[in-house]
Coordinates of C-alpha atoms and ligand atoms in Angstrom, one line a residue:
M1 CA -149.6 35.2 30.0
F2 CA -147.3 36.0 32.9
I3 CA -149.9 38.3 34.7
G4 CA -151.4 35.0 35.9
N5 CA -154.1 35.2 38.5
A6 CA -152.2 36.4 41.5
S7 CA -152.5 40.1 41.0
D8 CA -155.3 42.4 42.0
I9 CA -154.9 44.2 38.7
P10 CA -156.6 42.3 35.9
S11 CA -154.4 41.7 32.8
S12 CA -157.0 43.5 30.7
E13 CA -156.0 46.7 32.5
I14 CA -152.3 46.3 31.8
T15 CA -152.5 48.2 28.5
S16 CA -149.5 50.6 28.7
R17 CA -146.0 50.6 29.9
D18 CA -147.0 53.0 32.6
T19 CA -149.7 50.7 33.9
Y20 CA -147.1 47.9 33.7
R21 CA -144.7 50.0 35.8
L22 CA -147.4 50.5 38.5
Y23 CA -148.0 46.8 38.4
L24 CA -144.2 46.2 38.9
N25 CA -144.1 48.6 41.8
R26 CA -147.1 46.9 43.3
R27 CA -145.3 43.6 43.0
K28 CA -142.2 45.0 44.6
F29 CA -144.3 46.2 47.5
L30 CA -145.9 42.8 47.8
R31 CA -142.5 41.2 47.6
A32 CA -141.2 43.4 50.5
A33 CA -144.4 42.6 52.4
A34 CA -143.7 38.9 51.7
A35 CA -140.2 39.2 53.1
A36 CA -141.5 40.9 56.2
G37 CA -144.4 38.6 56.9
G38 CA -143.9 35.8 54.5
A39 CA -146.1 33.3 56.4
M40 CA -149.1 35.1 55.1
L41 CA -148.5 34.0 51.5
G42 CA -148.8 30.5 50.1
G43 CA -146.1 28.9 47.9
D44 CA -147.8 29.5 44.6
R45 CA -148.3 33.2 45.4
L46 CA -144.7 33.6 46.4
A47 CA -143.5 31.9 43.2
E48 CA -145.6 34.4 41.2
L49 CA -144.2 37.3 43.1
F50 CA -140.6 36.2 42.4
D51 CA -141.3 35.7 38.7
P52 CA -138.0 36.9 37.1
R53 CA -139.8 38.2 34.0
A54 CA -141.4 41.0 36.1
V55 CA -138.1 42.5 37.1
A56 CA -137.5 45.9 35.4
H57 CA -134.0 47.2 35.2
A58 CA -133.0 50.8 35.9
D59 CA -130.5 50.7 33.0
T60 CA -132.9 49.8 30.2
K61 CA -134.3 53.4 29.6
L62 CA -133.5 55.0 26.2
Q63 CA -133.5 58.7 25.5
T64 CA -136.0 59.3 22.8
V65 CA -137.6 62.0 20.7
S66 CA -141.0 61.9 19.1
S67 CA -141.2 61.0 15.4
P68 CA -143.1 62.5 12.5
L69 CA -143.4 59.0 11.1
T70 CA -145.4 57.6 14.0
T71 CA -148.8 56.0 13.5
T72 CA -151.4 57.1 16.0
G73 CA -155.0 56.4 16.9
E74 CA -155.0 52.8 17.8
Q75 CA -154.7 51.2 21.2
L76 CA -151.1 50.0 21.9
T77 CA -150.6 46.3 22.6
S78 CA -149.5 45.8 26.1
Y79 CA -145.8 45.4 27.0
A80 CA -146.7 42.0 28.5
D81 CA -148.2 40.7 25.2
I82 CA -145.4 42.2 23.0
T83 CA -142.8 40.4 25.2
H84 CA -144.6 37.1 25.8
Y85 CA -146.2 36.3 22.4
N86 CA -143.1 36.0 20.2
N87 CA -141.7 34.2 17.2
F88 CA -138.0 33.7 17.7
Y89 CA -137.4 30.1 16.6
E90 CA -133.8 30.0 17.8
F91 CA -135.3 29.9 21.3
G92 CA -138.2 27.5 20.6
V93 CA -141.2 27.2 18.4
D94 CA -144.0 28.1 20.8
K95 CA -145.0 31.8 21.3
G96 CA -144.1 31.6 25.0
D97 CA -140.7 30.0 24.5
P98 CA -138.6 33.1 23.6
A99 CA -139.6 34.9 26.9
K100 CA -138.5 31.8 28.8
N101 CA -135.4 30.9 26.9
A102 CA -133.8 34.0 25.5
G103 CA -132.2 35.2 28.7
G104 CA -128.8 33.7 27.7
L105 CA -128.5 35.8 24.5
P106 CA -125.2 37.8 25.1
T107 CA -126.1 41.3 24.0
R108 CA -122.8 43.0 24.9
P109 CA -120.3 43.3 23.4
W110 CA -122.2 43.3 20.2
T111 CA -121.2 44.4 16.7
I112 CA -122.7 44.5 13.3
K113 CA -120.4 43.5 10.4
V114 CA -121.0 45.2 7.1
E115 CA -119.8 43.4 4.1
G116 CA -120.4 42.7 0.4
K117 CA -120.8 45.5 -2.2
V118 CA -119.5 48.3 0.0
A119 CA -116.6 50.7 -0.5
K120 CA -114.9 48.8 2.3
P121 CA -116.1 46.3 4.9
L122 CA -116.9 47.9 8.3
T123 CA -117.8 46.8 11.8
F124 CA -120.1 48.9 14.0
D125 CA -120.3 48.7 17.8
I126 CA -123.9 48.7 19.1
D127 CA -123.1 51.5 21.6
D128 CA -121.9 53.7 18.7
L129 CA -125.0 52.8 16.7
L130 CA -127.2 53.9 19.6
K131 CA -125.6 57.3 19.3
L132 CA -125.5 57.7 15.6
R133 CA -128.9 59.5 15.3
P134 CA -131.6 60.6 17.8
L135 CA -133.7 57.6 18.8
E136 CA -137.3 58.1 17.8
D137 CA -140.5 56.7 19.3
R138 CA -142.4 55.2 16.4
V139 CA -145.7 53.4 16.8
Y140 CA -146.3 50.9 14.0
R141 CA -148.9 48.3 13.2
F142 CA -147.3 44.9 13.2
R143 CA -148.9 42.2 11.1
C144 CA -147.7 38.6 11.3
V145 CA -148.2 36.3 8.3
E146 CA -150.1 34.0 10.8
A147 CA -152.9 36.6 10.7
W148 CA -152.5 38.2 14.1
S149 CA -151.4 41.7 14.7
M150 CA -150.2 44.2 17.4
V151 CA -149.6 47.9 17.7
I152 CA -146.1 48.5 18.9
P153 CA -144.2 51.6 20.1
W154 CA -140.8 50.9 18.7
V155 CA -137.6 52.9 19.3
G156 CA -135.0 53.5 16.6
Y157 CA -134.1 55.5 13.5
S158 CA -134.5 55.0 9.8
L159 CA -132.3 52.2 8.5
S160 CA -131.4 54.6 5.7
E161 CA -129.3 56.6 8.2
F162 CA -127.3 53.5 8.9
I163 CA -127.0 52.5 5.3
K164 CA -125.5 55.9 4.4
Q165 CA -122.7 55.2 6.9
C166 CA -122.0 51.9 5.1
N167 CA -121.2 53.5 1.7
P168 CA -122.8 50.8 -0.5
L169 CA -121.6 50.6 -4.1
S170 CA -124.1 51.3 -7.0
T171 CA -123.9 47.5 -7.7
A172 CA -125.7 46.8 -4.4
K173 CA -129.3 46.0 -5.3
F174 CA -130.4 44.2 -2.2
V175 CA -129.4 44.2 1.5
Q176 CA -129.4 41.0 3.6
F177 CA -129.7 40.7 7.3
L178 CA -128.2 37.8 9.3
S179 CA -129.2 37.1 12.9
Y180 CA -126.9 35.9 15.7
Y181 CA -126.6 32.2 15.7
D182 CA -124.9 30.0 18.4
R183 CA -126.4 26.5 18.8
H184 CA -125.0 26.3 22.4
V185 CA -126.9 29.5 23.4
E186 CA -129.9 28.8 21.2
K187 CA -130.3 25.2 22.2
W188 CA -133.9 25.2 20.9
S189 CA -132.9 25.9 17.3
G190 CA -133.2 22.2 16.4
E191 CA -136.9 22.2 17.1
S192 CA -137.5 23.4 13.6
T193 CA -135.8 22.5 10.3
I194 CA -134.7 26.1 9.6
Y195 CA -131.3 26.4 8.1
W196 CA -129.5 28.9 10.4
P197 CA -128.6 31.7 10.8
Y198 CA -132.0 33.4 10.2
S199 CA -131.7 35.4 7.0
E200 CA -133.9 38.2 5.6
G201 CA -133.5 40.8 2.9
L202 CA -134.9 43.8 1.2
R203 CA -134.6 45.5 -2.1
M204 CA -132.4 48.6 -1.8
D205 CA -135.2 51.0 -2.3
E206 CA -137.3 49.2 0.4
A207 CA -134.4 49.4 2.8
M208 CA -133.9 53.1 2.1
N209 CA -137.6 54.0 2.6
P210 CA -137.8 56.2 5.7
L211 CA -140.4 53.8 7.3
T212 CA -137.9 51.0 7.5
L213 CA -136.7 51.2 11.1
L214 CA -133.4 50.1 12.6
T215 CA -134.9 49.2 16.0
F216 CA -133.2 49.3 19.4
G217 CA -136.1 49.3 21.8
L218 CA -139.8 49.3 22.6
Y219 CA -141.9 51.3 25.1
G220 CA -138.9 53.6 25.6
E221 CA -136.6 50.9 26.7
V222 CA -134.0 48.6 25.2
L223 CA -135.4 45.6 23.3
P224 CA -136.0 42.6 25.6
N225 CA -133.9 39.6 24.3
Q226 CA -137.0 37.8 23.1
D227 CA -137.9 40.8 20.8
G228 CA -134.6 40.7 19.1
A229 CA -132.1 42.5 21.3
P230 CA -130.0 44.5 20.9
V231 CA -130.9 45.5 17.3
R232 CA -133.4 44.4 14.6
V233 CA -135.2 45.8 11.7
I234 CA -138.9 46.6 11.4
I235 CA -140.6 47.0 8.0
P236 CA -144.2 47.9 8.9
W237 CA -145.8 47.2 5.5
K238 CA -144.5 43.7 5.4
Y239 CA -145.3 40.5 7.2
G240 CA -143.5 40.1 10.5
F241 CA -141.0 37.5 9.4
K242 CA -139.2 40.0 7.2
S243 CA -138.0 41.7 10.4
A244 CA -134.9 39.8 11.3
K245 CA -133.9 39.9 15.0
S246 CA -130.6 40.2 16.8
I247 CA -128.7 41.2 13.7
V248 CA -124.9 40.6 13.5
T249 CA -124.3 40.9 9.7
V250 CA -125.6 43.3 7.1
R251 CA -124.5 42.3 3.6
F252 CA -125.0 44.3 0.5
V253 CA -125.5 42.1 -2.6
D254 CA -126.3 42.4 -6.3
K255 CA -128.8 39.5 -6.4
M256 CA -131.9 38.7 -4.4
P257 CA -130.6 37.0 -1.3
A258 CA -131.8 33.6 0.1
T259 CA -134.2 34.3 3.0
T260 CA -135.3 31.9 5.7
W261 CA -139.1 31.4 5.1
N262 CA -138.8 31.7 1.4
D263 CA -136.2 28.8 1.5
M264 CA -138.5 26.8 3.8
A265 CA -141.7 27.1 1.7
P266 CA -141.4 29.3 -1.4
N267 CA -145.0 28.8 -2.4
E268 CA -146.2 30.1 1.0
Y269 CA -143.7 32.9 1.7
G270 CA -142.4 35.2 -1.1
F271 CA -139.4 37.4 -0.9
Y272 CA -141.5 40.6 -0.9
S273 CA -144.2 39.5 1.6
N274 CA -146.0 42.8 1.5
V275 CA -149.1 42.7 3.7
N276 CA -151.8 42.1 1.1
P277 CA -155.4 41.1 2.0
N278 CA -156.0 40.2 -1.7
V279 CA -153.4 37.4 -1.8
D280 CA -154.3 34.6 0.5
H281 CA -151.7 32.3 2.1
P282 CA -152.2 28.8 0.5
R283 CA -153.5 27.5 3.9
W284 CA -155.5 30.5 5.2
S285 CA -157.0 33.8 4.3
Q286 CA -155.1 37.1 4.8
K287 CA -158.3 39.2 4.5
T288 CA -158.6 39.6 8.3
E289 CA -156.4 39.5 11.3
R290 CA -156.7 39.0 15.1
R291 CA -155.5 42.0 17.2
I292 CA -153.7 40.4 20.2
G293 CA -154.7 41.5 23.7
L294 CA -158.2 42.8 23.0
P295 CA -161.4 41.3 24.3
F296 CA -162.3 38.3 22.2
Y297 CA -165.2 40.0 20.4
E298 CA -163.1 43.1 19.5
Q299 CA -160.1 41.2 18.1
R300 CA -161.1 40.5 14.5
R301 CA -160.3 43.3 12.0
T302 CA -159.9 43.8 8.3
T303 CA -156.3 43.6 7.0
L304 CA -155.2 46.8 5.2
M305 CA -153.3 46.8 1.9
F306 CA -149.6 47.4 2.8
N307 CA -150.8 47.2 6.4
G308 CA -152.1 50.7 6.0
Y309 CA -148.9 52.2 4.8
G310 CA -149.8 52.4 1.1
D311 CA -149.5 56.2 0.9
Q312 CA -145.8 55.9 1.7
V313 CA -144.8 52.7 0.0
A314 CA -147.2 51.7 -2.9
S315 CA -145.0 53.6 -5.4
L316 CA -142.2 51.2 -4.7
Y317 CA -144.2 48.5 -6.5
A318 CA -145.7 50.5 -9.3
G319 CA -146.3 48.2 -12.3
M320 CA -145.5 45.0 -10.4
N321 CA -147.9 42.1 -10.3
L322 CA -148.3 41.7 -6.5
K323 CA -150.0 38.3 -7.0
K324 CA -146.9 37.0 -8.7
Y325 CA -144.5 38.9 -6.5
Y326 CA -146.1 38.0 -3.1
Ligands
MTE401 N1 -133.8 35.7 14.1 C1 -135.1 35.6 14.0 N2 -135.8 36.7 13.6 C2 -137.2 36.6 13.5 C3 -137.9 35.4 13.7 C4 -137.1 34.3 14.1 O1 -137.6 33.2 14.4 N3 -135.7 34.4 14.2 N4 -139.2 35.3 13.6 C5 -139.9 36.4 12.7 C6 -141.3 36.4 12.8 S1 -142.2 35.1 12.0 C7 -142.0 37.4 13.4 S2 -143.7 37.5 13.3 C8 -141.3 38.4 14.1 C9 -141.8 38.4 15.6 O2 -141.3 39.5 16.3 P1 -141.8 39.7 17.8 O3 -141.6 38.5 18.5 O4 -140.9 40.8 18.3 O5 -143.2 40.1 17.7 O6 -139.9 38.2 14.2 C10 -139.3 37.8 13.0 N5 -137.9 37.7 13.1
MO402 MO1 -144.4 35.8 11.8

């Protein structure tokens, strides 16, 4: 955790973006103080103050509106945890690697190519997509298949709004998302045996469900690179690996597309991957999860069917055997 031990604000208090900002201001102040009377601070302390991860940029704010689809009532996971406990295997296999290594991801210019079963192939520029619909603040529970979870205030709009612009044909039954891949930029991608680019997919009705979020930011700011800048999807009732990051291609297809984790270990990771406490992973239970960032004795909690979004999505799977289609 980058909060380290140098600050007079304990990391347990850094629970919101506002607190985080106060913390940054405090650091800036200390940095100025260090410049003025540097001899007072030791080398380690100085290194901590100049931690590049703590620099907030003025141009990262997004204009947002509140959303009727937000989930409330649970304590938000801190910005520090959301941005320093990541899975982004292109930038390394450890949770702390993406924050360290994703700085070189070139997020402008950025386009999404739309291809496959559409009236005609299209290319969207990220800056046009940001203006397509009002950006909403939407708090969602986020459940990783590794049995940890967070509560994250995302920024975006329903993927369905984007899909309408793509004019998919009636033969489009699934939509596939492909992530950016450049092995020169993502030098760490060889640490795993994943076949790149990262690929994920949804059935068309899942993609059109209003909860499925085309995501541009978190905590009211653009996505940090390690969280999938400049655009990703978030499907709150599915395990986290379904949410492809840094998307460059959206492909409409007539058959279930190949997806990264399903390719890697089909008996462990199904195509659907709905959060389901009644279907254990072959190597661990899915009945409970560990909420990141809480005191140790408060972390463990019961995993909810469809991650708690059953009212909105259970009907998508009516009549399906969810033990078979995990
Ligand atoms: N391109 C790409 N997308 C990805 C991954 C990845 O390794 N590469 N990891 C997935 C997994 S396993 C999870 S849990 C989430 C993590 O998102 P977060 O780091 O923003 O919490 O991203 C998903 N999307
Ligand atoms: Mo994950």
